[in-house]
Amino acid sequence: MSDERLIHLAEAAGLSIDWVDADGRDQRARPEVLRAVLAGLGLAAETAADIDASLEKLHLNNRNASLPPLLTGDQGRGLDLSAYFPPATRFSLQFENGEYRDAALDGDAQLPAIEVPGYHRLEIDDRQVTLAIAPPSCPTVNELAGEGAWGLTVQLYSLRRPGDGGIGDTQALESMARNAAAHGADAWVSARCMRCSANT
């Protein structure tokens, strides 16, 4: 049996087949791993007939899927809505900045590429959904604060201060931020708080 059909099923089920490891090496999930994960999802993949049946099951499930309240997409890339709407379905898109676009899905039921990152409101077929469109990469500290700027990132719970009970808290975070600013830091990011602050 060709692994191509197995990979097609895995991708249709939303599995990531290829990735780059921490050493920068390209990796691919082994067929036996894909079969085990697919089986855990209720999608048999031991034989070609299993794969065909599982693909049909996915197709039927997708056709009956309800539209989630939030869809994510990438800036500058189309968004496949074929699981929810037929091709050429009309839509109205309200951008985060208040502008509107009225258009239709293409022949593959793809939403045309959105060039503006942010949270936008899509109205389509009497339904509404929020679109979260992400830029291709995060801005760098230099882009935000200027050339030569630098900053720190910290996991909140890794910080320590006297009397914190053994885990970091916002008082420890405040102390770290003030100390960093005193040493000339232009920004800090706390992964737990998901906040940024410029040196003031």
PDB file of C-alpha atoms in Angstrom:
ATOM      1  CA  MET A   1       0.000   0.000   0.000  1.00  0.00           C
ATOM      2  CA  SER A   2       1.316   3.431  -0.932  1.00  0.00           C
ATOM      3  CA  ASP A   3       2.102   5.809   1.910  1.00  0.00           C
ATOM      4  CA  GLU A   4       0.716   8.669  -0.197  1.00  0.00           C
ATOM      5  CA  ARG A   5      -2.886   7.694   0.593  1.00  0.00           C
ATOM      6  CA  LEU A   6      -2.020   7.349   4.273  1.00  0.00           C
ATOM      7  CA  ILE A   7      -0.456  10.815   4.267  1.00  0.00           C
ATOM      8  CA  HIS A   8      -3.501  12.207   2.460  1.00  0.00           C
ATOM      9  CA  LEU A   9      -5.776  10.776   5.160  1.00  0.00           C
ATOM     10  CA  ALA A  10      -3.555  12.062   7.964  1.00  0.00           C
ATOM     11  CA  GLU A  11      -3.505  15.569   6.503  1.00  0.00           C
ATOM     12  CA  ALA A  12      -7.266  15.475   5.935  1.00  0.00           C
ATOM     13  CA  ALA A  13      -7.639  14.580   9.621  1.00  0.00           C
ATOM     14  CA  GLY A  14      -5.552  17.634  10.559  1.00  0.00           C
ATOM     15  CA  LEU A  15      -2.326  15.874  11.503  1.00  0.00           C
ATOM     16  CA  SER A  16       1.055  17.505  10.934  1.00  0.00           C
ATOM     17  CA  ILE A  17       3.194  15.135   8.890  1.00  0.00           C
ATOM     18  CA  ASP A  18       6.403  17.113   8.487  1.00  0.00           C
ATOM     19  CA  TRP A  19       8.254  19.358  10.895  1.00  0.00           C
ATOM     20  CA  VAL A  20      11.697  20.744  11.667  1.00  0.00           C
ATOM     21  CA  ASP A  21      13.234  19.571  14.927  1.00  0.00           C
ATOM     22  CA  ALA A  22      15.180  21.651  17.450  1.00  0.00           C
ATOM     23  CA  ASP A  23      18.411  20.916  15.560  1.00  0.00           C
ATOM     24  CA  GLY A  24      17.013  22.274  12.298  1.00  0.00           C
ATOM     25  CA  ARG A  25      16.587  18.833  10.703  1.00  0.00           C
ATOM     26  CA  ASP A  26      13.558  17.980   8.578  1.00  0.00           C
ATOM     27  CA  GLN A  27      11.453  15.221  10.123  1.00  0.00           C
ATOM     28  CA  ARG A  28       8.464  13.187   8.937  1.00  0.00           C
ATOM     29  CA  ALA A  29       6.079  11.072  11.006  1.00  0.00           C
ATOM     30  CA  ARG A  30       6.542   7.340  10.378  1.00  0.00           C
ATOM     31  CA  PRO A  31       3.615   5.439   8.798  1.00  0.00           C
ATOM     32  CA  GLU A  32       3.112   3.266  11.882  1.00  0.00           C
ATOM     33  CA  VAL A  33       2.850   6.384  14.046  1.00  0.00           C
ATOM     34  CA  LEU A  34       0.304   7.925  11.678  1.00  0.00           C
ATOM     35  CA  ARG A  35      -1.773   4.728  11.721  1.00  0.00           C
ATOM     36  CA  ALA A  36      -1.742   4.632  15.524  1.00  0.00           C
ATOM     37  CA  VAL A  37      -2.760   8.288  15.866  1.00  0.00           C
ATOM     38  CA  LEU A  38      -5.463   7.920  13.215  1.00  0.00           C
ATOM     39  CA  ALA A  39      -6.800   4.827  14.993  1.00  0.00           C
ATOM     40  CA  GLY A  40      -6.988   6.889  18.178  1.00  0.00           C
ATOM     41  CA  LEU A  41      -9.132   9.364  16.250  1.00  0.00           C
ATOM     42  CA  GLY A  42     -11.439   6.578  15.100  1.00  0.00           C
ATOM     43  CA  LEU A  43     -10.018   6.475  11.564  1.00  0.00           C
ATOM     44  CA  ALA A  44      -8.819   3.031  10.500  1.00  0.00           C
ATOM     45  CA  ALA A  45      -5.790   3.058   8.186  1.00  0.00           C
ATOM     46  CA  GLU A  46      -4.405  -0.481   8.085  1.00  0.00           C
ATOM     47  CA  THR A  47      -5.469  -1.234   4.505  1.00  0.00           C
ATOM     48  CA  ALA A  48      -6.280   0.731   1.362  1.00  0.00           C
ATOM     49  CA  ALA A  49      -9.967  -0.049   1.941  1.00  0.00           C
ATOM     50  CA  ASP A  50      -9.673   1.271   5.517  1.00  0.00           C
ATOM     51  CA  ILE A  51      -8.167   4.505   4.255  1.00  0.00           C
ATOM     52  CA  ASP A  52     -10.892   4.969   1.636  1.00  0.00           C
ATOM     53  CA  ALA A  53     -13.591   4.372   4.252  1.00  0.00           C
ATOM     54  CA  SER A  54     -11.923   6.779   6.694  1.00  0.00           C
ATOM     55  CA  LEU A  55     -11.630   9.471   4.021  1.00  0.00           C
ATOM     56  CA  GLU A  56     -15.337   9.087   3.272  1.00  0.00           C
ATOM     57  CA  LYS A  57     -16.095   9.300   6.998  1.00  0.00           C
ATOM     58  CA  LEU A  58     -14.111  12.532   7.256  1.00  0.00           C
ATOM     59  CA  HIS A  59     -15.850  13.944   4.200  1.00  0.00           C
ATOM     60  CA  LEU A  60     -19.291  13.244   5.667  1.00  0.00           C
ATOM     61  CA  ASN A  61     -18.301  14.608   9.078  1.00  0.00           C
ATOM     62  CA  ASN A  62     -16.951  17.793   7.526  1.00  0.00           C
ATOM     63  CA  ARG A  63     -20.081  18.324   5.461  1.00  0.00           C
ATOM     64  CA  ASN A  64     -22.158  18.059   8.623  1.00  0.00           C
ATOM     65  CA  ALA A  65     -19.788  20.190  10.688  1.00  0.00           C
ATOM     66  CA  SER A  66     -21.117  23.291  12.352  1.00  0.00           C
ATOM     67  CA  LEU A  67     -19.287  26.538  11.794  1.00  0.00           C
ATOM     68  CA  PRO A  68     -17.143  27.368  14.849  1.00  0.00           C
ATOM     69  CA  PRO A  69     -17.340  30.871  16.335  1.00  0.00           C
ATOM     70  CA  LEU A  70     -13.662  31.551  15.519  1.00  0.00           C
ATOM     71  CA  LEU A  71     -11.591  30.582  12.492  1.00  0.00           C
ATOM     72  CA  THR A  72      -7.878  31.269  12.178  1.00  0.00           C
ATOM     73  CA  GLY A  73      -5.942  32.063   9.036  1.00  0.00           C
ATOM     74  CA  ASP A  74      -2.658  33.424   7.749  1.00  0.00           C
ATOM     75  CA  GLN A  75      -2.201  36.896   6.314  1.00  0.00           C
ATOM     76  CA  GLY A  76      -2.047  36.808   2.531  1.00  0.00           C
ATOM     77  CA  ARG A  77      -3.418  33.253   2.198  1.00  0.00           C
ATOM     78  CA  GLY A  78      -6.892  32.033   1.289  1.00  0.00           C
ATOM     79  CA  LEU A  79      -9.011  30.214   3.861  1.00  0.00           C
ATOM     80  CA  ASP A  80     -10.707  26.940   2.892  1.00  0.00           C
ATOM     81  CA  LEU A  81     -14.389  27.073   3.858  1.00  0.00           C
ATOM     82  CA  SER A  82     -15.474  24.104   1.724  1.00  0.00           C
ATOM     83  CA  ALA A  83     -16.421  22.126   4.844  1.00  0.00           C
ATOM     84  CA  TYR A  84     -19.108  24.703   5.604  1.00  0.00           C
ATOM     85  CA  PHE A  85     -20.192  26.440   2.390  1.00  0.00           C
ATOM     86  CA  PRO A  86     -20.476  25.725  -1.329  1.00  0.00           C
ATOM     87  CA  PRO A  87     -18.378  27.603  -3.904  1.00  0.00           C
ATOM     88  CA  ALA A  88     -19.476  31.118  -4.866  1.00  0.00           C
ATOM     89  CA  THR A  89     -21.287  31.745  -1.558  1.00  0.00           C
ATOM     90  CA  ARG A  90     -21.600  35.504  -1.052  1.00  0.00           C
ATOM     91  CA  PHE A  91     -20.100  37.057   2.075  1.00  0.00           C
ATOM     92  CA  SER A  92     -19.522  40.374   3.794  1.00  0.00           C
ATOM     93  CA  LEU A  93     -16.281  40.925   5.671  1.00  0.00           C
ATOM     94  CA  GLN A  94     -15.900  43.686   8.252  1.00  0.00           C
ATOM     95  CA  PHE A  95     -12.270  44.406   9.007  1.00  0.00           C
ATOM     96  CA  GLU A  96     -11.000  45.312  12.451  1.00  0.00           C
ATOM     97  CA  ASN A  97     -10.558  48.922  11.267  1.00  0.00           C
ATOM     98  CA  GLY A  98     -14.247  49.168  10.286  1.00  0.00           C
ATOM     99  CA  GLU A  99     -13.851  48.787   6.512  1.00  0.00           C
ATOM    100  CA  TYR A 100     -16.070  46.341   4.607  1.00  0.00           C
ATOM    101  CA  ARG A 101     -15.575  43.971   1.696  1.00  0.00           C
ATOM    102  CA  ASP A 102     -18.450  42.237  -0.109  1.00  0.00           C
ATOM    103  CA  ALA A 103     -17.466  39.344  -2.355  1.00  0.00           C
ATOM    104  CA  ALA A 104     -17.941  35.605  -2.901  1.00  0.00           C
ATOM    105  CA  LEU A 105     -16.009  32.431  -2.181  1.00  0.00           C
ATOM    106  CA  ASP A 106     -14.052  31.168  -5.172  1.00  0.00           C
ATOM    107  CA  GLY A 107     -14.713  27.981  -7.142  1.00  0.00           C
ATOM    108  CA  ASP A 108     -13.064  25.873  -4.425  1.00  0.00           C
ATOM    109  CA  ALA A 109     -15.058  27.583  -1.640  1.00  0.00           C
ATOM    110  CA  GLN A 110     -11.953  29.462  -0.540  1.00  0.00           C
ATOM    111  CA  LEU A 111     -12.197  32.833   1.151  1.00  0.00           C
ATOM    112  CA  PRO A 112      -9.889  35.183  -0.781  1.00  0.00           C
ATOM    113  CA  ALA A 113      -6.608  36.120   0.877  1.00  0.00           C
ATOM    114  CA  ILE A 114      -6.857  38.753   3.609  1.00  0.00           C
ATOM    115  CA  GLU A 115      -3.888  41.106   3.682  1.00  0.00           C
ATOM    116  CA  VAL A 116      -4.736  42.805   6.988  1.00  0.00           C
ATOM    117  CA  PRO A 117      -3.887  40.917  10.190  1.00  0.00           C
ATOM    118  CA  GLY A 118      -6.289  41.205  13.102  1.00  0.00           C
ATOM    119  CA  TYR A 119      -9.732  40.114  14.223  1.00  0.00           C
ATOM    120  CA  HIS A 120     -12.366  40.519  11.517  1.00  0.00           C
ATOM    121  CA  ARG A 121     -16.083  39.697  11.342  1.00  0.00           C
ATOM    122  CA  LEU A 122     -17.301  37.446   8.515  1.00  0.00           C
ATOM    123  CA  GLU A 123     -21.015  37.321   7.675  1.00  0.00           C
ATOM    124  CA  ILE A 124     -21.855  34.476   5.316  1.00  0.00           C
ATOM    125  CA  ASP A 125     -25.029  32.508   4.574  1.00  0.00           C
ATOM    126  CA  ASP A 126     -26.894  34.122   7.508  1.00  0.00           C
ATOM    127  CA  ARG A 127     -24.095  33.181   9.900  1.00  0.00           C
ATOM    128  CA  GLN A 128     -21.365  35.171  11.605  1.00  0.00           C
ATOM    129  CA  VAL A 129     -17.865  34.096  12.530  1.00  0.00           C
ATOM    130  CA  THR A 130     -14.792  35.885  13.822  1.00  0.00           C
ATOM    131  CA  LEU A 131     -11.652  35.524  11.723  1.00  0.00           C
ATOM    132  CA  ALA A 132      -8.296  35.774  13.496  1.00  0.00           C
ATOM    133  CA  ILE A 133      -5.759  36.533  10.763  1.00  0.00           C
ATOM    134  CA  ALA A 134      -2.143  36.219  11.873  1.00  0.00           C
ATOM    135  CA  PRO A 135       0.871  37.896  10.261  1.00  0.00           C
ATOM    136  CA  PRO A 136       3.624  35.614   8.930  1.00  0.00           C
ATOM    137  CA  SER A 137       5.868  36.472  11.875  1.00  0.00           C
ATOM    138  CA  CYS A 138       5.907  38.500  15.061  1.00  0.00           C
ATOM    139  CA  PRO A 139       7.550  41.909  14.976  1.00  0.00           C
ATOM    140  CA  THR A 140      11.037  42.039  16.436  1.00  0.00           C
ATOM    141  CA  VAL A 141      12.028  44.183  19.392  1.00  0.00           C
ATOM    142  CA  ASN A 142      13.969  46.432  16.988  1.00  0.00           C
ATOM    143  CA  GLU A 143      10.877  46.909  14.828  1.00  0.00           C
ATOM    144  CA  LEU A 144       8.856  47.917  17.874  1.00  0.00           C
ATOM    145  CA  ALA A 145      11.399  49.952  19.817  1.00  0.00           C
ATOM    146  CA  GLY A 146      14.092  50.958  17.322  1.00  0.00           C
ATOM    147  CA  GLU A 147      17.556  49.830  16.306  1.00  0.00           C
ATOM    148  CA  GLY A 148      19.705  48.554  19.158  1.00  0.00           C
ATOM    149  CA  ALA A 149      16.744  47.924  21.434  1.00  0.00           C
ATOM    150  CA  TRP A 150      16.746  44.857  23.624  1.00  0.00           C
ATOM    151  CA  GLY A 151      14.412  43.131  26.001  1.00  0.00           C
ATOM    152  CA  LEU A 152      13.718  40.109  28.154  1.00  0.00           C
ATOM    153  CA  THR A 153      11.240  37.282  28.089  1.00  0.00           C
ATOM    154  CA  VAL A 154      10.331  35.384  31.214  1.00  0.00           C
ATOM    155  CA  GLN A 155       7.968  32.672  32.407  1.00  0.00           C
ATOM    156  CA  LEU A 156       6.053  34.243  35.281  1.00  0.00           C
ATOM    157  CA  TYR A 157       6.174  31.158  37.477  1.00  0.00           C
ATOM    158  CA  SER A 158       9.952  30.849  37.119  1.00  0.00           C
ATOM    159  CA  LEU A 159      10.486  34.133  38.983  1.00  0.00           C
ATOM    160  CA  ARG A 160      11.197  34.122  42.717  1.00  0.00           C
ATOM    161  CA  ARG A 161      10.904  36.643  45.532  1.00  0.00           C
ATOM    162  CA  PRO A 162      10.858  36.289  49.314  1.00  0.00           C
ATOM    163  CA  GLY A 163       7.439  35.174  50.524  1.00  0.00           C
ATOM    164  CA  ASP A 164       6.053  34.107  47.142  1.00  0.00           C
ATOM    165  CA  GLY A 165       5.216  30.577  48.313  1.00  0.00           C
ATOM    166  CA  GLY A 166       7.585  28.985  45.833  1.00  0.00           C
ATOM    167  CA  ILE A 167       6.053  30.267  42.623  1.00  0.00           C
ATOM    168  CA  GLY A 168       6.446  33.534  40.791  1.00  0.00           C
ATOM    169  CA  ASP A 169       3.754  36.166  41.071  1.00  0.00           C
ATOM    170  CA  THR A 170       3.028  39.620  39.705  1.00  0.00           C
ATOM    171  CA  GLN A 171       5.076  41.290  42.444  1.00  0.00           C
ATOM    172  CA  ALA A 172       8.108  39.306  41.310  1.00  0.00           C
ATOM    173  CA  LEU A 173       7.271  40.288  37.739  1.00  0.00           C
ATOM    174  CA  GLU A 174       7.133  43.964  38.719  1.00  0.00           C
ATOM    175  CA  SER A 175      10.506  43.680  40.424  1.00  0.00           C
ATOM    176  CA  MET A 176      12.014  42.012  37.356  1.00  0.00           C
ATOM    177  CA  ALA A 177      10.556  44.683  35.041  1.00  0.00           C
ATOM    178  CA  ARG A 178      11.883  47.555  37.170  1.00  0.00           C
ATOM    179  CA  ASN A 179      15.303  45.919  37.421  1.00  0.00           C
ATOM    180  CA  ALA A 180      15.406  45.334  33.649  1.00  0.00           C
ATOM    181  CA  ALA A 181      14.424  48.963  32.984  1.00  0.00           C
ATOM    182  CA  ALA A 182      17.129  50.174  35.376  1.00  0.00           C
ATOM    183  CA  HIS A 183      19.637  48.263  33.244  1.00  0.00           C
ATOM    184  CA  GLY A 184      18.382  49.834  30.015  1.00  0.00           C
ATOM    185  CA  ALA A 185      15.978  47.167  28.744  1.00  0.00           C
ATOM    186  CA  ASP A 186      13.511  48.517  26.204  1.00  0.00           C
ATOM    187  CA  ALA A 187      10.871  45.810  26.592  1.00  0.00           C
ATOM    188  CA  TRP A 188       9.836  42.698  28.458  1.00  0.00           C
ATOM    189  CA  VAL A 189       7.458  39.872  27.696  1.00  0.00           C
ATOM    190  CA  SER A 190       5.893  37.494  30.168  1.00  0.00           C
ATOM    191  CA  ALA A 191       4.691  34.292  28.549  1.00  0.00           C
ATOM    192  CA  ARG A 192       2.094  33.764  31.294  1.00  0.00           C
ATOM    193  CA  CYS A 193       0.694  37.292  31.261  1.00  0.00           C
ATOM    194  CA  MET A 194       1.063  37.741  27.493  1.00  0.00           C
ATOM    195  CA  ARG A 195       1.918  41.392  27.997  1.00  0.00           C
ATOM    196  CA  CYS A 196       4.626  43.637  26.665  1.00  0.00           C
ATOM    197  CA  SER A 197       5.879  46.824  28.200  1.00  0.00           C
ATOM    198  CA  ALA A 198       8.209  49.473  26.875  1.00  0.00           C
ATOM    199  CA  ASN A 199      10.809  51.041  29.118  1.00  0.00           C
ATOM    200  CA  THR A 200       9.387  54.312  30.438  1.00  0.00           C
TER     201      THR A 200
END
